[in-house]
mmCIF file of C-alpha atoms in Angstrom:
data_model
loop_
_atom_site.group_PDB
_atom_site.id
_atom_site.type_symbol
_atom_site.label_atom_id
_atom_site.label_comp_id
_atom_site.label_asym_id
_atom_site.label_seq_id
_atom_site.Cartn_x
_atom_site.Cartn_y
_atom_site.Cartn_z
ATOM 1 C CA MET V 1 44.872 33.893 172.995
ATOM 2 C CA GLY V 2 46.417 30.560 173.993
ATOM 3 C CA ARG V 3 43.188 28.696 173.302
ATOM 4 C CA TYR V 4 42.916 30.344 169.897
ATOM 5 C CA VAL V 5 46.465 29.289 168.954
ATOM 6 C CA ILE V 6 45.863 25.716 170.151
ATOM 7 C CA LYS V 7 42.580 25.599 168.231
ATOM 8 C CA ARG V 8 44.254 26.813 165.029
ATOM 9 C CA VAL V 9 47.126 24.331 165.402
ATOM 10 C CA LEU V 10 44.724 21.428 165.951
ATOM 11 C CA LEU V 11 42.655 22.547 162.964
ATOM 12 C CA ALA V 12 45.810 22.664 160.819
ATOM 13 C CA VAL V 13 46.802 19.149 161.950
ATOM 14 C CA VAL V 14 43.332 17.781 161.145
ATOM 15 C CA THR V 15 43.371 19.528 157.750
ATOM 16 C CA VAL V 16 46.773 18.051 156.859
ATOM 17 C CA PHE V 17 45.589 14.603 157.971
ATOM 18 C CA ILE V 18 42.457 14.852 155.790
ATOM 19 C CA ILE V 19 44.479 16.026 152.772
ATOM 20 C CA CYS V 20 46.959 13.156 153.236
ATOM 21 C CA ALA V 21 44.084 10.667 153.527
ATOM 22 C CA ILE V 22 42.320 11.965 150.407
ATOM 23 C CA THR V 23 45.568 11.935 148.405
ATOM 24 C CA PHE V 24 46.546 8.458 149.595
ATOM 25 C CA PHE V 25 43.197 6.770 148.960
ATOM 26 C CA ALA V 26 42.700 8.601 145.644
ATOM 27 C CA MET V 27 46.041 7.231 144.419
ATOM 28 C CA HIS V 28 45.052 3.726 145.552
ATOM 29 C CA ALA V 29 41.730 4.009 143.720
ATOM 30 C CA ILE V 30 43.628 4.202 140.412
ATOM 31 C CA PRO V 31 43.813 0.723 138.811
ATOM 32 C CA GLY V 32 47.194 -1.017 138.660
ATOM 33 C CA GLY V 33 50.369 -0.527 140.652
ATOM 34 C CA PRO V 34 53.746 1.183 140.282
ATOM 35 C CA PHE V 35 55.406 -1.970 138.899
ATOM 36 C CA ASN V 36 52.649 -3.314 136.635
ATOM 37 C CA LYS V 37 53.925 -1.552 133.513
ATOM 38 C CA GLU V 38 57.465 -2.853 133.926
ATOM 39 C CA LYS V 39 57.375 -5.494 131.173
ATOM 40 C CA ALA V 40 60.840 -6.863 131.985
ATOM 41 C CA LEU V 41 59.877 -7.792 135.547
ATOM 42 C CA SER V 42 58.663 -11.268 136.391
ATOM 43 C CA PRO V 43 55.646 -11.805 138.676
ATOM 44 C CA ALA V 44 58.031 -13.011 141.404
ATOM 45 C CA THR V 45 60.087 -9.810 141.157
ATOM 46 C CA ILE V 46 56.952 -7.655 141.263
ATOM 47 C CA ALA V 47 55.760 -9.573 144.338
ATOM 48 C CA ALA V 48 59.148 -9.015 146.021
ATOM 49 C CA LEU V 49 59.025 -5.282 145.252
ATOM 50 C CA ASN V 50 55.466 -5.036 146.563
ATOM 51 C CA GLU V 51 56.605 -6.724 149.770
ATOM 52 C CA ARG V 52 59.621 -4.427 150.100
ATOM 53 C CA PHE V 53 57.489 -1.290 149.766
ATOM 54 C CA ASN V 54 54.625 -2.693 151.900
ATOM 55 C CA LEU V 55 52.283 -2.707 148.901
ATOM 56 C CA ASP V 56 51.201 -6.261 149.699
ATOM 57 C CA LYS V 57 49.561 -5.162 152.959
ATOM 58 C CA PRO V 58 45.910 -4.036 153.336
ATOM 59 C CA VAL V 59 45.248 -0.451 152.240
ATOM 60 C CA VAL V 60 44.407 0.725 155.773
ATOM 61 C CA VAL V 61 47.704 -0.686 157.098
ATOM 62 C CA GLN V 62 49.558 0.980 154.214
ATOM 63 C CA PHE V 63 47.911 4.301 155.101
ATOM 64 C CA PHE V 64 48.998 4.193 158.752
ATOM 65 C CA LEU V 65 52.534 3.178 157.728
ATOM 66 C CA TYR V 66 52.486 6.095 155.276
ATOM 67 C CA MET V 67 51.395 8.540 158.026
ATOM 68 C CA LYS V 68 54.006 7.147 160.451
ATOM 69 C CA ASN V 69 56.741 7.654 157.866
ATOM 70 C CA ILE V 70 55.604 11.231 157.177
ATOM 71 C CA ILE V 71 55.587 12.093 160.895
ATOM 72 C CA THR V 72 59.073 10.610 161.404
ATOM 73 C CA GLY V 73 60.432 12.311 158.275
ATOM 74 C CA ASP V 74 60.986 9.062 156.396
ATOM 75 C CA PHE V 75 59.695 9.756 152.880
ATOM 76 C CA GLY V 76 61.150 6.564 151.437
ATOM 77 C CA VAL V 77 62.926 6.251 148.111
ATOM 78 C CA SER V 78 61.952 7.141 144.572
ATOM 79 C CA LEU V 79 60.552 4.147 142.707
ATOM 80 C CA LYS V 80 62.094 5.558 139.534
ATOM 81 C CA THR V 81 65.643 6.479 140.590
ATOM 82 C CA GLY V 82 66.038 4.632 143.898
ATOM 83 C CA ARG V 83 67.271 7.816 145.603
ATOM 84 C CA GLU V 84 65.894 9.026 148.935
ATOM 85 C CA ILE V 85 62.974 11.440 148.548
ATOM 86 C CA LYS V 86 64.407 13.584 151.364
ATOM 87 C CA THR V 87 67.613 14.089 149.364
ATOM 88 C CA ILE V 88 65.701 14.967 146.190
ATOM 89 C CA ILE V 89 63.595 17.534 148.086
ATOM 90 C CA SER V 90 66.620 19.106 149.798
ATOM 91 C CA GLU V 91 68.426 19.486 146.461
ATOM 92 C CA SER V 92 65.399 21.124 144.837
ATOM 93 C CA PHE V 93 64.562 23.322 147.838
ATOM 94 C CA SER V 94 67.592 25.581 147.385
ATOM 95 C CA ILE V 95 66.455 26.470 143.863
ATOM 96 C CA SER V 96 62.871 27.085 145.015
ATOM 97 C CA ALA V 97 64.093 29.214 147.931
ATOM 98 C CA LYS V 98 66.289 31.275 145.606
ATOM 99 C CA LEU V 99 63.392 31.838 143.190
ATOM 100 C CA GLY V 100 61.067 32.759 146.047
ATOM 101 C CA GLY V 101 63.578 35.169 147.571
ATOM 102 C CA ILE V 102 64.260 36.972 144.294
ATOM 103 C CA ALA V 103 60.528 37.145 143.495
ATOM 104 C CA ALA V 104 59.756 38.566 146.956
ATOM 105 C CA ALA V 105 62.468 41.232 146.619
ATOM 106 C CA VAL V 106 61.226 42.233 143.152
ATOM 107 C CA ALA V 107 57.590 42.299 144.318
ATOM 108 C CA ILE V 108 58.350 44.511 147.329
ATOM 109 C CA PHE V 109 60.637 46.950 145.504
ATOM 110 C CA VAL V 110 58.527 47.377 142.354
ATOM 111 C CA GLY V 111 55.256 47.321 144.324
ATOM 112 C CA VAL V 112 56.361 50.134 146.645
ATOM 113 C CA VAL V 113 57.678 52.226 143.738
ATOM 114 C CA LEU V 114 54.539 51.788 141.607
ATOM 115 C CA GLY V 115 52.251 52.353 144.595
ATOM 116 C CA SER V 116 54.069 55.587 145.427
ATOM 117 C CA ILE V 117 53.819 56.794 141.831
ATOM 118 C CA ALA V 118 50.100 55.953 141.744
ATOM 119 C CA ALA V 119 49.489 57.871 144.986
ATOM 120 C CA LEU V 120 51.453 60.932 143.854
ATOM 121 C CA THR V 121 49.668 61.016 140.464
ATOM 122 C CA ARG V 122 46.174 60.285 141.787
ATOM 123 C CA ASN V 123 43.440 60.298 139.111
ATOM 124 C CA LYS V 124 46.014 61.022 136.403
ATOM 125 C CA LEU V 125 47.164 58.773 133.544
ATOM 126 C CA PRO V 126 50.067 57.047 135.389
ATOM 127 C CA ASP V 127 47.743 56.262 138.308
ATOM 128 C CA ARG V 128 45.056 54.829 136.026
ATOM 129 C CA ILE V 129 47.548 52.654 134.140
ATOM 130 C CA ILE V 130 49.076 51.329 137.378
ATOM 131 C CA VAL V 131 45.648 50.667 138.931
ATOM 132 C CA PHE V 132 44.488 48.848 135.777
ATOM 133 C CA PHE V 133 47.490 46.517 135.647
ATOM 134 C CA SER V 134 47.607 45.949 139.414
ATOM 135 C CA THR V 135 43.927 44.946 139.325
ATOM 136 C CA LEU V 136 44.568 42.705 136.314
ATOM 137 C CA PHE V 137 47.526 40.878 137.862
ATOM 138 C CA THR V 138 45.667 40.461 141.151
ATOM 139 C CA ALA V 139 42.986 38.536 139.245
ATOM 140 C CA VAL V 140 45.288 36.384 137.070
ATOM 141 C CA PRO V 141 46.542 33.171 138.774
ATOM 142 C CA SER V 142 50.313 32.632 138.755
ATOM 143 C CA PHE V 143 50.100 29.348 136.834
ATOM 144 C CA VAL V 144 48.070 31.015 134.051
ATOM 145 C CA LEU V 145 50.585 33.856 133.801
ATOM 146 C CA ALA V 146 53.482 31.367 133.810
ATOM 147 C CA THR V 147 51.897 29.404 130.955
ATOM 148 C CA LEU V 148 51.344 32.562 128.889
ATOM 149 C CA LEU V 149 54.903 33.793 129.484
ATOM 150 C CA LEU V 150 56.320 30.399 128.518
ATOM 151 C CA LEU V 151 54.182 30.275 125.386
ATOM 152 C CA VAL V 152 55.126 33.777 124.237
ATOM 153 C CA PHE V 153 58.764 34.218 125.276
ATOM 154 C CA SER V 154 60.062 30.634 125.158
ATOM 155 C CA ILE V 155 58.070 28.889 122.445
ATOM 156 C CA THR V 156 56.909 31.669 120.097
ATOM 157 C CA LEU V 157 59.732 34.229 120.335
ATOM 158 C CA ALA V 158 62.440 31.831 121.630
ATOM 159 C CA TRP V 159 63.986 34.615 123.728
ATOM 160 C CA VAL V 160 64.306 32.464 126.845
ATOM 161 C CA PRO V 161 65.200 28.738 126.707
ATOM 162 C CA VAL V 162 62.509 26.358 127.914
ATOM 163 C CA TRP V 163 64.992 24.362 129.991
ATOM 164 C CA SER V 164 68.410 25.532 131.134
ATOM 165 C CA THR V 165 70.421 26.079 134.309
ATOM 166 C CA SER V 166 71.551 29.563 133.255
ATOM 167 C CA GLN V 167 70.610 32.735 135.142
ATOM 168 C CA GLN V 168 68.446 33.705 132.163
ATOM 169 C CA ASN V 169 66.033 30.940 133.074
ATOM 170 C CA TYR V 170 65.159 32.675 136.342
ATOM 171 C CA ILE V 171 63.453 35.555 134.498
ATOM 172 C CA LEU V 172 60.080 33.992 133.664
ATOM 173 C CA PRO V 173 59.590 32.103 136.969
ATOM 174 C CA VAL V 174 60.476 35.231 138.961
ATOM 175 C CA ILE V 175 58.009 37.335 136.956
ATOM 176 C CA SER V 176 55.301 34.704 137.403
ATOM 177 C CA LEU V 177 55.836 34.487 141.162
ATOM 178 C CA ALA V 178 56.281 38.232 141.703
ATOM 179 C CA MET V 179 53.286 39.596 139.781
ATOM 180 C CA TYR V 180 50.485 38.836 142.249
ATOM 181 C CA PRO V 181 52.262 40.049 145.415
ATOM 182 C CA MET V 182 53.638 43.035 143.482
ATOM 183 C CA ALA V 183 50.106 44.025 142.403
ATOM 184 C CA TYR V 184 48.844 43.640 145.976
ATOM 185 C CA ILE V 185 51.743 45.658 147.439
ATOM 186 C CA THR V 186 51.166 48.358 144.801
ATOM 187 C CA ARG V 187 47.530 48.774 145.841
ATOM 188 C CA LEU V 188 48.407 48.630 149.544
ATOM 189 C CA THR V 189 51.192 51.223 149.176
ATOM 190 C CA LYS V 190 48.924 53.577 147.239
ATOM 191 C CA SER V 191 46.176 53.286 149.848
ATOM 192 C CA SER V 192 48.610 53.840 152.734
ATOM 193 C CA MET V 193 50.217 56.871 151.083
ATOM 194 C CA LEU V 194 46.847 58.455 150.294
ATOM 195 C CA ASP V 195 45.836 58.021 153.940
ATOM 196 C CA ALA V 196 49.123 59.608 155.051
ATOM 197 C CA LEU V 197 48.811 62.496 152.575
ATOM 198 C CA GLY V 198 45.221 63.124 153.592
#
């Protein structure tokens, strides 16, 4: 068991390293730099900024500095706002955690209820409707569903604002995040109840 855990941890570390390397070198393969489009900056200023952010060093050196900063938790500052990336992430995380928590609660509650109904009405109309939609939402990716919901309810019908900090703006993201796990929990609950009922 211990060897298996160590093997999985090492595999995860290698995977993260490969993803970081691909992302880093792919970004460097794009022509230009982060300051090239700043028309008001002089060549001397651009050179100073490149030196400050280690962009004047060889790409391999930049990569190892990048990995060192990630490991030590130093994500640097935003080139756009000048704020620390760590601060920006921490501010946004609370919103993401709240959305995830609400979506998980909705998915579990609705999934268990629908799964129970489907099991108790086996091979009847409610069961068939629930099975159809649970299969459908298992197959539809969350980002596709989110785009469709935004298009219909925000742009076409204008029922929910596209951008706002109100509680109303949690509706569409929660639905988008909850649908797939809700569909899975529905099918799992139905299967478990049918096994229990014999």
